[in-house]
Amino acid sequence: MKSLYIWLFIMFLGFHCEAQNLKGKVKEGNGEGIPGVSVAVEGGQGTITDIDGTFSLSNIKKGDKITFSFIGYETQEVIISNQSDLQVTLVDKTNELQEIVVVGYGTQSKKELTGAVSVVSSETIQRINPVRVEQALQGQVAGVNITSQSGSPGSGSTINIRGISTNGDSRPLILVDGNVIEDLSVINPQDIESVNVLKDATAGIYGVRAANGVILIVTKSGRLNTKMKFDLTTYYGIQETTRKIPVLNATEYALLKNESFSFGGSRPPFRSIEGLGVGTDLQDLIFQNAPIYSLNLGMNGGKKKSKYSAGVSYLDQDGIVGGSSAKFTRLTTRGNYTYDFSKKLKVNVTGLYLYTDKNSLLENSLGSVLFNALNMAPTLSVRDETGKFTLAEGLGNEVINPVAQINDTYNSSQVNKISGTLGLTYNVLKNLEFNSRFQFNHAVVDGQLFSPEAFYG
């Protein structure tokens, strides 16, 4: 029994001697202490560093893991051995502090930026997966209002930065890799690396044209000394309307119309309402489950003095109203190549081709498909006994059968655009760079040639 007590005492003494007090200091790379650093023992106690960056812990055992964390620094873990004085150096999160933003005079570190600039990254664009670039900015940038001109596939949007201008033109200046464009339809959203929106004097380099703000779009490019890499993304989906407007069915419509005629002293138009039932719901007939399909193939890479990037994309989208009668098809191809002749001189060549084919229906006015669907009487059928489309008799000249309207509409528009640039960059001094860029544009809309001024001003 006595030997058992001695054995237990030795074990207790061993455990007691294993625990130790620990002190130390947490500092930056220049040796300055960092106050407020969280010092936590895994599964146990914790503390924070004082104004000099020092800390102390008690009852620390060999093998304990201590975590040091602070905002703006990389979290560091240390496993204790036999040391009693611990010196820890935290490393800055340089990837967060050195984020680059494109501004009027080139690029600038985000932490040094004082202007009103908003950035939408490629990760955000890929998450949203928009059909047009404007959709990637909706709800993402403060002070930027984007209004859709139409709900049909391929329709554009109106962009206003910080309200409507008083100079007669509220459109912002749009540049893609430094080249002025007027129509964002030429850009495939999947080809974009970042979108930078300049909303104040930061855009002053562009003069009067920047009075309504500037949208700077940077496309994806290759990297020097990088193997060729391919990227393929595709998706397929079904679109449908989120809601329909409540309307009267055939029986309710007939009762209300009879009541209206009776109060007016006229003979009710419906002598019997039996058998009318629900009637024709025109919204069910014009709204469709519309498929959408997208394919994007990208390629980039680089060698010792050159880098390259290219891509092709295809989009096919039916309309929720009208189906294939409102179909939108888009094919884009783009490429860029940069070659460094020396440390001071480099040349850049870009090319872009766009083809769109858009079917359209009348909308946003009297006589549009939705207008007719809501105003045509539910007591009328779509076709008569002979199979011909019925007429909207007694409803005014502006109301017609919406199903017949979709079937008999053949509005189609094709656009071909080619754009290219040739640029030279010469680094004169460390902070002085000379840029020269030549741009050409060619556009054919429905077989008619348009001058570059029609699109690029």
Short mmCIF file of C-alpha atoms in Angstrom, two decimals:
data_model
loop_
_atom_site.label_atom_id
_atom_site.label_comp_id
_atom_site.label_asym_id
_atom_site.label_seq_id
_atom_site.Cartn_x
_atom_site.Cartn_y
_atom_site.Cartn_z
CA MET A 1 0.00 0.00 0.00
CA LYS A 2 2.86 2.32 0.88
CA SER A 3 4.51 1.65 -2.47
CA LEU A 4 1.25 2.58 -4.26
CA TYR A 5 1.21 6.00 -2.57
CA ILE A 6 4.83 6.58 -3.54
CA TRP A 7 4.06 5.66 -7.17
CA LEU A 8 1.07 8.04 -7.33
CA PHE A 9 3.15 10.83 -5.81
CA ILE A 10 5.86 10.36 -8.44
CA MET A 11 3.26 10.46 -11.25
CA PHE A 12 1.69 13.66 -9.84
CA LEU A 13 5.10 15.24 -9.50
CA GLY A 14 5.87 14.34 -13.12
CA PHE A 15 2.67 15.96 -14.41
CA HIS A 16 3.18 19.00 -12.25
CA CYS A 17 6.72 19.47 -13.50
CA GLU A 18 5.57 19.08 -17.15
CA ALA A 19 3.37 22.19 -16.97
CA GLN A 20 5.17 25.53 -17.35
CA ASN A 21 4.65 29.24 -17.65
CA LEU A 22 5.11 30.78 -21.09
CA LYS A 23 5.77 34.35 -22.05
CA GLY A 24 6.57 35.92 -25.38
CA LYS A 25 6.14 38.71 -27.90
CA VAL A 26 4.25 39.02 -31.18
CA LYS A 27 5.81 41.43 -33.67
CA GLU A 28 5.82 42.60 -37.28
CA GLY A 29 8.60 42.02 -39.77
CA ASN A 30 10.33 45.24 -38.65
CA GLY A 31 10.43 44.05 -35.04
CA GLU A 32 7.66 46.32 -33.72
CA GLY A 33 5.23 44.68 -31.29
CA ILE A 34 1.60 44.19 -32.36
CA PRO A 35 -1.00 44.97 -29.66
CA GLY A 36 -4.36 43.18 -29.53
CA VAL A 37 -3.25 39.90 -31.13
CA SER A 38 -5.42 36.93 -30.13
CA VAL A 39 -3.34 34.18 -28.45
CA ALA A 40 -5.34 30.98 -27.97
CA VAL A 41 -4.32 27.56 -26.64
CA GLU A 42 -6.14 24.80 -28.50
CA GLY A 43 -8.87 23.44 -26.24
CA GLY A 44 -7.98 25.72 -23.38
CA GLN A 45 -7.13 29.23 -22.25
CA GLY A 46 -6.46 32.36 -24.27
CA THR A 47 -5.29 35.97 -23.99
CA ILE A 48 -4.35 39.02 -26.07
CA THR A 49 -1.07 40.90 -26.42
CA ASP A 50 -0.55 44.19 -24.59
CA ILE A 51 0.52 47.53 -26.06
CA ASP A 52 4.07 46.25 -26.56
CA GLY A 53 2.93 42.99 -28.18
CA THR A 54 3.87 40.82 -25.18
CA PHE A 55 1.78 38.05 -23.58
CA SER A 56 2.00 35.41 -20.88
CA LEU A 57 0.29 32.03 -20.34
CA SER A 58 0.38 29.59 -17.42
CA ASN A 59 0.12 25.81 -17.18
CA ILE A 60 1.40 25.24 -20.73
CA LYS A 61 2.47 21.66 -21.50
CA LYS A 62 4.77 20.24 -24.12
CA GLY A 63 2.85 19.60 -27.36
CA ASP A 64 0.23 22.32 -26.81
CA LYS A 65 -0.79 24.18 -30.00
CA ILE A 66 -1.07 27.98 -29.73
CA THR A 67 -2.75 30.06 -32.46
CA PHE A 68 -1.88 33.71 -33.11
CA SER A 69 -4.39 35.70 -35.19
CA PHE A 70 -4.99 39.37 -36.00
CA ILE A 71 -6.85 41.29 -38.71
CA GLY A 72 -4.64 42.00 -41.73
CA TYR A 73 -2.09 39.27 -40.86
CA GLU A 74 -1.76 35.61 -41.68
CA THR A 75 -2.84 33.30 -38.82
CA GLN A 76 0.11 31.41 -37.35
CA GLU A 77 0.21 28.23 -35.26
CA VAL A 78 3.07 27.19 -32.93
CA ILE A 79 3.52 23.83 -31.17
CA ILE A 80 5.27 24.20 -27.79
CA SER A 81 8.36 22.12 -27.01
CA ASN A 82 10.56 23.21 -24.07
CA GLN A 83 10.75 26.96 -24.70
CA SER A 84 9.62 29.42 -22.04
CA ASP A 85 10.13 32.61 -24.09
CA LEU A 86 8.42 32.63 -27.49
CA GLN A 87 9.02 35.20 -30.27
CA VAL A 88 6.42 35.19 -33.05
CA THR A 89 6.49 37.27 -36.24
CA LEU A 90 3.21 37.71 -38.16
CA VAL A 91 3.15 38.18 -41.93
CA ASP A 92 0.96 40.76 -43.74
CA LYS A 93 -1.85 39.53 -45.96
CA THR A 94 -0.28 41.18 -48.98
CA ASN A 95 -2.79 39.64 -51.38
CA GLU A 96 -5.56 41.66 -49.76
CA LEU A 97 -3.64 44.89 -49.28
CA GLN A 98 -2.18 44.93 -52.78
CA GLU A 99 -5.45 44.51 -54.74
CA ILE A 100 -5.13 46.50 -57.94
CA VAL A 101 -7.84 48.81 -59.28
CA VAL A 102 -7.90 50.20 -62.83
CA VAL A 103 -8.24 54.01 -62.88
CA GLY A 104 -7.92 56.73 -65.50
CA TYR A 105 -4.12 57.01 -65.33
CA GLY A 106 -3.45 53.26 -65.25
CA THR A 107 -3.66 51.07 -62.14
CA GLN A 108 -3.49 51.80 -58.43
CA SER A 109 -3.36 49.82 -55.21
CA LYS A 110 -6.80 49.63 -53.63
CA LYS A 111 -5.49 50.61 -50.18
CA GLU A 112 -4.10 53.87 -51.66
CA LEU A 113 -7.27 54.71 -53.60
CA THR A 114 -9.23 57.78 -52.51
CA GLY A 115 -11.66 58.17 -55.43
CA ALA A 116 -15.16 56.73 -55.79
CA VAL A 117 -14.31 53.53 -57.66
CA SER A 118 -16.23 50.24 -57.56
CA VAL A 119 -14.92 46.90 -58.81
CA VAL A 120 -16.80 43.82 -60.00
CA SER A 121 -14.47 40.82 -60.28
CA SER A 122 -14.59 37.85 -62.66
CA GLU A 123 -15.60 35.62 -59.73
CA THR A 124 -18.71 37.75 -59.17
CA ILE A 125 -19.56 37.68 -62.88
CA GLN A 126 -19.20 33.90 -63.02
CA ARG A 127 -21.42 33.50 -59.97
CA ILE A 128 -24.17 35.69 -61.47
CA ASN A 129 -23.72 34.13 -64.93
CA PRO A 130 -25.33 37.04 -66.83
CA VAL A 131 -26.38 37.09 -70.49
CA ARG A 132 -25.21 40.70 -70.88
CA VAL A 133 -22.54 42.71 -69.05
CA GLU A 134 -25.10 45.19 -67.65
CA GLN A 135 -26.76 42.41 -65.66
CA ALA A 136 -23.48 41.81 -63.83
CA LEU A 137 -23.56 45.40 -62.54
CA GLN A 138 -27.18 45.37 -61.33
CA GLY A 139 -27.23 45.49 -57.54
CA GLN A 140 -23.43 45.18 -57.36
CA VAL A 141 -22.28 48.80 -57.62
CA ALA A 142 -23.56 51.62 -55.41
CA GLY A 143 -24.72 54.72 -57.27
CA VAL A 144 -25.21 52.88 -60.58
CA ASN A 145 -28.80 52.52 -61.79
CA ILE A 146 -29.45 50.00 -64.57
CA THR A 147 -32.88 49.86 -66.19
CA SER A 148 -33.80 47.14 -68.65
CA GLN A 149 -35.21 48.47 -71.89
CA SER A 150 -37.18 45.27 -72.40
CA GLY A 151 -37.67 41.80 -70.99
CA SER A 152 -37.04 40.09 -74.32
CA PRO A 153 -33.82 38.07 -74.87
CA GLY A 154 -30.82 40.12 -75.96
CA SER A 155 -32.35 43.48 -75.08
CA GLY A 156 -30.07 46.21 -73.76
CA SER A 157 -30.21 48.35 -70.65
CA THR A 158 -29.92 52.02 -69.76
CA ILE A 159 -26.99 52.79 -67.43
CA ASN A 160 -26.97 55.90 -65.24
CA ILE A 161 -24.12 56.63 -62.84
CA ARG A 162 -25.15 58.92 -59.98
CA GLY A 163 -28.41 60.05 -61.56
CA ILE A 164 -29.47 61.54 -64.88
CA SER A 165 -27.23 64.11 -66.54
CA THR A 166 -28.40 67.56 -67.61
CA ASN A 167 -26.26 67.75 -70.75
CA GLY A 168 -28.70 65.77 -72.89
CA ASP A 169 -26.79 62.48 -72.83
CA SER A 170 -26.68 60.40 -69.65
CA ARG A 171 -24.67 57.48 -71.04
CA PRO A 172 -21.36 56.74 -69.32
CA LEU A 173 -18.14 56.35 -71.27
CA ILE A 174 -17.33 52.65 -71.78
CA LEU A 175 -13.84 51.36 -72.52
CA VAL A 176 -12.78 47.77 -73.13
CA ASP A 177 -9.02 47.33 -72.67
CA GLY A 178 -8.70 51.06 -73.31
CA ASN A 179 -10.87 51.08 -76.45
CA VAL A 180 -14.09 53.10 -76.61
CA ILE A 181 -17.29 51.19 -77.38
CA GLU A 182 -20.95 52.18 -77.35
CA ASP A 183 -22.68 48.80 -77.24
CA LEU A 184 -21.94 46.27 -74.49
CA SER A 185 -23.44 43.48 -76.59
CA VAL A 186 -20.02 43.01 -78.23
CA ILE A 187 -18.57 41.67 -74.96
CA ASN A 188 -19.11 38.15 -73.68
CA PRO A 189 -19.38 38.42 -69.86
CA GLN A 190 -17.29 35.26 -69.45
CA ASP A 191 -14.33 36.99 -71.16
CA ILE A 192 -14.15 39.73 -68.51
CA GLU A 193 -11.46 39.83 -65.85
CA SER A 194 -12.85 42.86 -63.99
CA VAL A 195 -15.20 45.82 -64.36
CA ASN A 196 -14.14 49.12 -62.75
CA VAL A 197 -16.69 51.93 -62.43
CA LEU A 198 -15.25 55.46 -61.98
CA LYS A 199 -17.83 57.80 -60.46
CA ASP A 200 -15.94 61.01 -59.64
CA ALA A 201 -12.92 63.10 -60.62
CA THR A 202 -10.85 59.93 -60.97
CA ALA A 203 -12.30 59.80 -64.51
CA GLY A 204 -11.16 63.35 -65.32
CA ILE A 205 -8.44 62.14 -67.71
CA TYR A 206 -11.17 61.32 -70.25
CA GLY A 207 -12.48 64.88 -70.36
CA VAL A 208 -16.08 65.89 -71.09
CA ARG A 209 -17.06 62.39 -72.22
CA ALA A 210 -16.51 61.20 -68.65
CA ALA A 211 -19.07 63.63 -67.19
CA ASN A 212 -21.50 60.73 -66.72
CA GLY A 213 -18.89 58.37 -65.29
CA VAL A 214 -16.64 55.77 -66.87
CA ILE A 215 -16.91 51.97 -67.06
CA LEU A 216 -13.51 50.33 -67.58
CA ILE A 217 -13.65 46.68 -68.66
CA VAL A 218 -10.51 44.54 -68.57
CA THR A 219 -10.69 41.24 -70.48
CA LYS A 220 -8.83 38.07 -69.61
CA SER A 221 -5.28 37.69 -70.88
CA GLY A 222 -2.48 35.16 -70.77
CA ARG A 223 0.64 35.14 -68.59
CA LEU A 224 4.32 34.94 -69.46
CA ASN A 225 6.04 31.55 -69.08
CA THR A 226 2.75 29.70 -68.71
CA LYS A 227 1.67 26.51 -70.43
CA MET A 228 -1.35 26.64 -72.71
CA LYS A 229 -4.55 26.11 -70.73
CA PHE A 230 -8.10 25.50 -71.93
CA ASP A 231 -11.27 26.36 -70.04
CA LEU A 232 -14.69 25.05 -71.06
CA THR A 233 -17.94 26.08 -69.36
CA THR A 234 -21.47 25.34 -70.47
CA TYR A 235 -24.94 25.40 -69.01
CA TYR A 236 -28.54 24.71 -69.99
CA GLY A 237 -31.63 26.05 -68.24
CA ILE A 238 -35.33 26.67 -68.50
CA GLN A 239 -36.81 30.14 -67.91
CA GLU A 240 -40.37 30.92 -66.89
CA THR A 241 -42.36 33.91 -65.75
CA THR A 242 -42.44 34.61 -62.02
CA ARG A 243 -46.07 35.71 -61.99
CA LYS A 244 -49.14 36.42 -64.08
CA ILE A 245 -51.60 39.27 -63.71
CA PRO A 246 -54.94 38.10 -62.20
CA VAL A 247 -57.77 38.52 -64.71
CA LEU A 248 -61.47 37.56 -64.93
CA ASN A 249 -62.45 34.18 -66.29
CA ALA A 250 -65.16 33.83 -68.96
CA THR A 251 -68.09 33.54 -66.52
CA GLU A 252 -66.96 36.51 -64.38
CA TYR A 253 -66.32 38.59 -67.51
CA ALA A 254 -69.77 37.83 -68.94
CA LEU A 255 -71.56 38.70 -65.66
CA LEU A 256 -69.70 41.99 -65.30
CA LYS A 257 -70.29 42.97 -68.91
CA ASN A 258 -74.02 42.14 -68.69
CA GLU A 259 -74.28 44.27 -65.55
CA SER A 260 -72.52 47.17 -67.26
CA PHE A 261 -74.84 47.06 -70.28
CA SER A 262 -77.93 46.80 -68.08
CA PHE A 263 -77.00 49.88 -66.07
CA GLY A 264 -76.47 51.70 -69.35
CA GLY A 265 -79.96 50.81 -70.58
CA SER A 266 -78.70 48.42 -73.27
CA ARG A 267 -79.44 44.79 -73.92
CA PRO A 268 -76.94 42.47 -72.17
CA PRO A 269 -74.58 40.90 -74.75
CA PHE A 270 -74.66 37.44 -73.11
CA ARG A 271 -78.15 35.95 -72.98
CA SER A 272 -76.86 32.90 -71.07
CA ILE A 273 -73.68 32.40 -69.12
CA GLU A 274 -74.14 28.66 -68.69
CA GLY A 275 -71.35 26.70 -70.24
CA LEU A 276 -68.89 29.58 -70.41
CA GLY A 277 -66.81 28.17 -67.58
CA VAL A 278 -63.27 29.44 -67.22
CA GLY A 279 -62.88 30.26 -70.90
CA THR A 280 -59.54 31.12 -72.55
CA ASP A 281 -56.57 32.22 -70.47
CA LEU A 282 -54.41 34.03 -73.02
CA GLN A 283 -51.52 34.43 -70.57
CA ASP A 284 -51.21 30.66 -70.35
CA LEU A 285 -50.94 30.54 -74.13
CA ILE A 286 -48.33 33.25 -74.67
CA PHE A 287 -46.09 32.52 -71.66
CA GLN A 288 -43.78 29.58 -72.33
CA ASN A 289 -41.01 27.64 -70.64
CA ALA A 290 -38.10 29.08 -72.59
CA PRO A 291 -34.79 27.16 -72.87
CA ILE A 292 -31.43 28.93 -72.66
CA TYR A 293 -28.09 27.38 -73.62
CA SER A 294 -24.56 28.77 -73.31
CA LEU A 295 -21.14 27.43 -74.32
CA ASN A 296 -17.82 29.17 -73.57
CA LEU A 297 -14.37 27.93 -74.59
CA GLY A 298 -11.29 29.88 -73.53
CA MET A 299 -7.56 29.41 -74.05
CA ASN A 300 -4.55 31.29 -72.69
CA GLY A 301 -0.86 30.89 -72.06
CA GLY A 302 2.51 32.51 -72.66
CA LYS A 303 6.18 32.13 -73.41
CA LYS A 304 9.27 34.03 -72.32
CA LYS A 305 8.43 37.23 -74.25
CA SER A 306 4.83 36.73 -75.32
CA LYS A 307 1.43 35.96 -73.90
CA TYR A 308 -1.86 35.17 -75.60
CA SER A 309 -5.53 34.60 -74.89
CA ALA A 310 -8.48 33.62 -77.08
CA GLY A 311 -12.08 32.54 -76.63
CA VAL A 312 -15.29 31.69 -78.40
CA SER A 313 -18.80 31.69 -76.95
CA TYR A 314 -22.26 30.76 -78.17
CA LEU A 315 -25.60 31.71 -76.60
CA ASP A 316 -29.07 30.58 -77.63
CA GLN A 317 -32.07 31.94 -75.71
CA ASP A 318 -35.82 31.69 -76.40
CA GLY A 319 -38.30 34.27 -75.17
CA ILE A 320 -40.64 33.64 -72.26
CA VAL A 321 -43.21 35.47 -74.37
CA GLY A 322 -43.38 34.03 -77.87
CA GLY A 323 -40.78 31.27 -77.59
CA SER A 324 -38.79 31.01 -80.83
CA SER A 325 -40.54 34.11 -82.20
CA ALA A 326 -38.44 36.08 -79.67
CA LYS A 327 -35.26 33.97 -79.96
CA PHE A 328 -31.85 35.56 -79.47
CA THR A 329 -28.63 33.97 -80.75
CA ARG A 330 -25.13 35.34 -80.15
CA LEU A 331 -21.71 34.16 -81.31
CA THR A 332 -18.56 35.95 -80.16
CA THR A 333 -14.89 35.26 -80.75
CA ARG A 334 -12.02 37.27 -79.32
CA GLY A 335 -8.25 37.11 -79.10
CA ASN A 336 -5.32 39.15 -77.86
CA TYR A 337 -1.56 38.78 -78.21
CA THR A 338 1.24 40.69 -76.48
CA TYR A 339 4.92 40.54 -77.38
CA ASP A 340 7.75 42.15 -75.40
CA PHE A 341 10.45 43.35 -77.81
CA SER A 342 12.48 44.56 -74.84
CA LYS A 343 12.07 45.65 -71.24
CA LYS A 344 10.88 49.02 -72.51
CA LEU A 345 8.90 48.24 -75.68
CA LYS A 346 5.95 45.89 -76.19
CA VAL A 347 3.20 45.52 -78.78
CA ASN A 348 -0.39 44.35 -78.23
CA VAL A 349 -2.89 43.13 -80.84
CA THR A 350 -6.57 42.41 -80.12
CA GLY A 351 -9.45 41.21 -82.27
CA LEU A 352 -13.17 40.77 -81.64
CA TYR A 353 -15.99 39.39 -83.79
CA LEU A 354 -19.69 39.44 -82.90
CA TYR A 355 -22.71 37.94 -84.66
CA THR A 356 -26.25 38.27 -83.30
CA ASP A 357 -29.59 37.12 -84.67
CA LYS A 358 -32.62 38.47 -82.84
CA ASN A 359 -36.31 37.82 -83.44
CA SER A 360 -38.57 40.40 -81.83
CA LEU A 361 -42.22 40.97 -81.02
CA LEU A 362 -44.05 44.24 -80.45
CA GLU A 363 -43.75 45.27 -76.78
CA ASN A 364 -44.01 48.18 -74.34
CA SER A 365 -46.87 49.85 -76.24
CA LEU A 366 -50.51 49.60 -77.29
CA GLY A 367 -50.98 46.58 -79.48
CA SER A 368 -48.12 44.61 -77.92
CA VAL A 369 -48.47 40.88 -77.26
CA LEU A 370 -48.93 41.30 -73.50
CA PHE A 371 -51.40 44.15 -74.02
CA ASN A 372 -53.54 41.96 -76.28
CA ALA A 373 -53.34 38.97 -73.95
CA LEU A 374 -54.72 41.06 -71.07
CA ASN A 375 -57.41 42.85 -73.08
CA MET A 376 -58.81 40.11 -75.32
CA ALA A 377 -62.06 38.68 -73.95
CA PRO A 378 -61.73 35.28 -72.22
CA THR A 379 -65.04 34.27 -73.81
CA LEU A 380 -63.36 34.15 -77.24
CA SER A 381 -61.48 31.08 -78.41
CA VAL A 382 -58.11 31.29 -80.14
CA ARG A 383 -59.36 29.55 -83.30
CA ASP A 384 -62.81 29.10 -84.82
CA GLU A 385 -64.44 25.90 -86.05
CA THR A 386 -62.52 26.04 -89.33
CA GLY A 387 -59.14 26.35 -87.58
CA LYS A 388 -58.58 29.99 -88.44
CA PHE A 389 -57.52 32.51 -85.82
CA THR A 390 -60.46 34.39 -84.32
CA LEU A 391 -60.84 38.16 -84.41
CA ALA A 392 -61.14 40.32 -81.31
CA GLU A 393 -64.48 41.77 -82.36
CA GLY A 394 -65.99 44.59 -80.31
CA LEU A 395 -62.78 45.30 -78.38
CA GLY A 396 -61.42 48.19 -80.44
CA ASN A 397 -58.98 48.36 -83.32
CA GLU A 398 -55.91 48.19 -81.07
CA VAL A 399 -56.74 44.71 -79.67
CA ILE A 400 -55.97 41.61 -81.74
CA ASN A 401 -55.57 37.90 -81.10
CA PRO A 402 -52.12 37.64 -79.38
CA VAL A 403 -51.54 34.04 -80.47
CA ALA A 404 -52.18 35.04 -84.08
CA GLN A 405 -49.88 38.03 -83.57
CA ILE A 406 -47.01 35.79 -82.44
CA ASN A 407 -47.64 33.36 -85.29
CA ASP A 408 -47.70 36.09 -87.98
CA THR A 409 -44.74 38.22 -86.77
CA TYR A 410 -41.46 37.90 -88.67
CA ASN A 411 -39.28 40.68 -87.25
CA SER A 412 -35.66 39.59 -87.42
CA SER A 413 -32.37 41.50 -87.17
CA GLN A 414 -28.83 40.31 -87.83
CA VAL A 415 -25.69 42.16 -86.73
CA ASN A 416 -22.06 41.48 -87.67
CA LYS A 417 -19.32 43.47 -85.96
CA ILE A 418 -15.55 43.27 -86.22
CA SER A 419 -13.26 45.31 -84.00
CA GLY A 420 -9.49 45.27 -83.63
CA THR A 421 -6.66 47.24 -82.07
CA LEU A 422 -2.93 47.59 -82.50
CA GLY A 423 -1.10 49.16 -79.57
CA LEU A 424 2.46 50.08 -78.69
CA THR A 425 3.75 50.77 -75.18
CA TYR A 426 7.15 52.31 -74.46
CA ASN A 427 8.43 52.70 -70.92
CA VAL A 428 10.35 56.02 -71.02
CA LEU A 429 11.17 56.27 -67.31
CA LYS A 430 10.27 54.39 -64.16
CA ASN A 431 6.99 56.29 -63.71
CA LEU A 432 6.54 57.54 -67.29
CA GLU A 433 4.99 55.40 -70.01
CA PHE A 434 4.06 56.24 -73.62
CA ASN A 435 1.04 54.49 -75.20
CA SER A 436 -0.18 54.63 -78.79
CA ARG A 437 -3.22 52.69 -79.98
CA PHE A 438 -4.90 52.31 -83.38
CA GLN A 439 -8.47 50.99 -83.45
CA PHE A 440 -10.67 49.92 -86.36
CA ASN A 441 -14.35 48.94 -86.40
CA HIS A 442 -16.61 47.43 -89.04
CA ALA A 443 -20.33 46.77 -88.57
CA VAL A 444 -23.07 45.38 -90.82
CA VAL A 445 -26.66 45.56 -89.53
CA ASP A 446 -29.35 43.78 -91.59
CA GLY A 447 -27.10 43.89 -94.63
CA GLN A 448 -26.37 47.62 -94.34
CA LEU A 449 -22.84 48.84 -93.68
CA PHE A 450 -22.48 51.32 -90.82
CA SER A 451 -19.53 53.62 -90.38
CA PRO A 452 -17.50 53.35 -87.16
CA GLU A 453 -18.93 56.68 -86.01
CA ALA A 454 -22.37 55.08 -85.78
CA PHE A 455 -21.15 52.91 -82.94
CA TYR A 456 -18.06 54.53 -81.49
CA GLY A 457 -18.61 58.24 -81.83
#
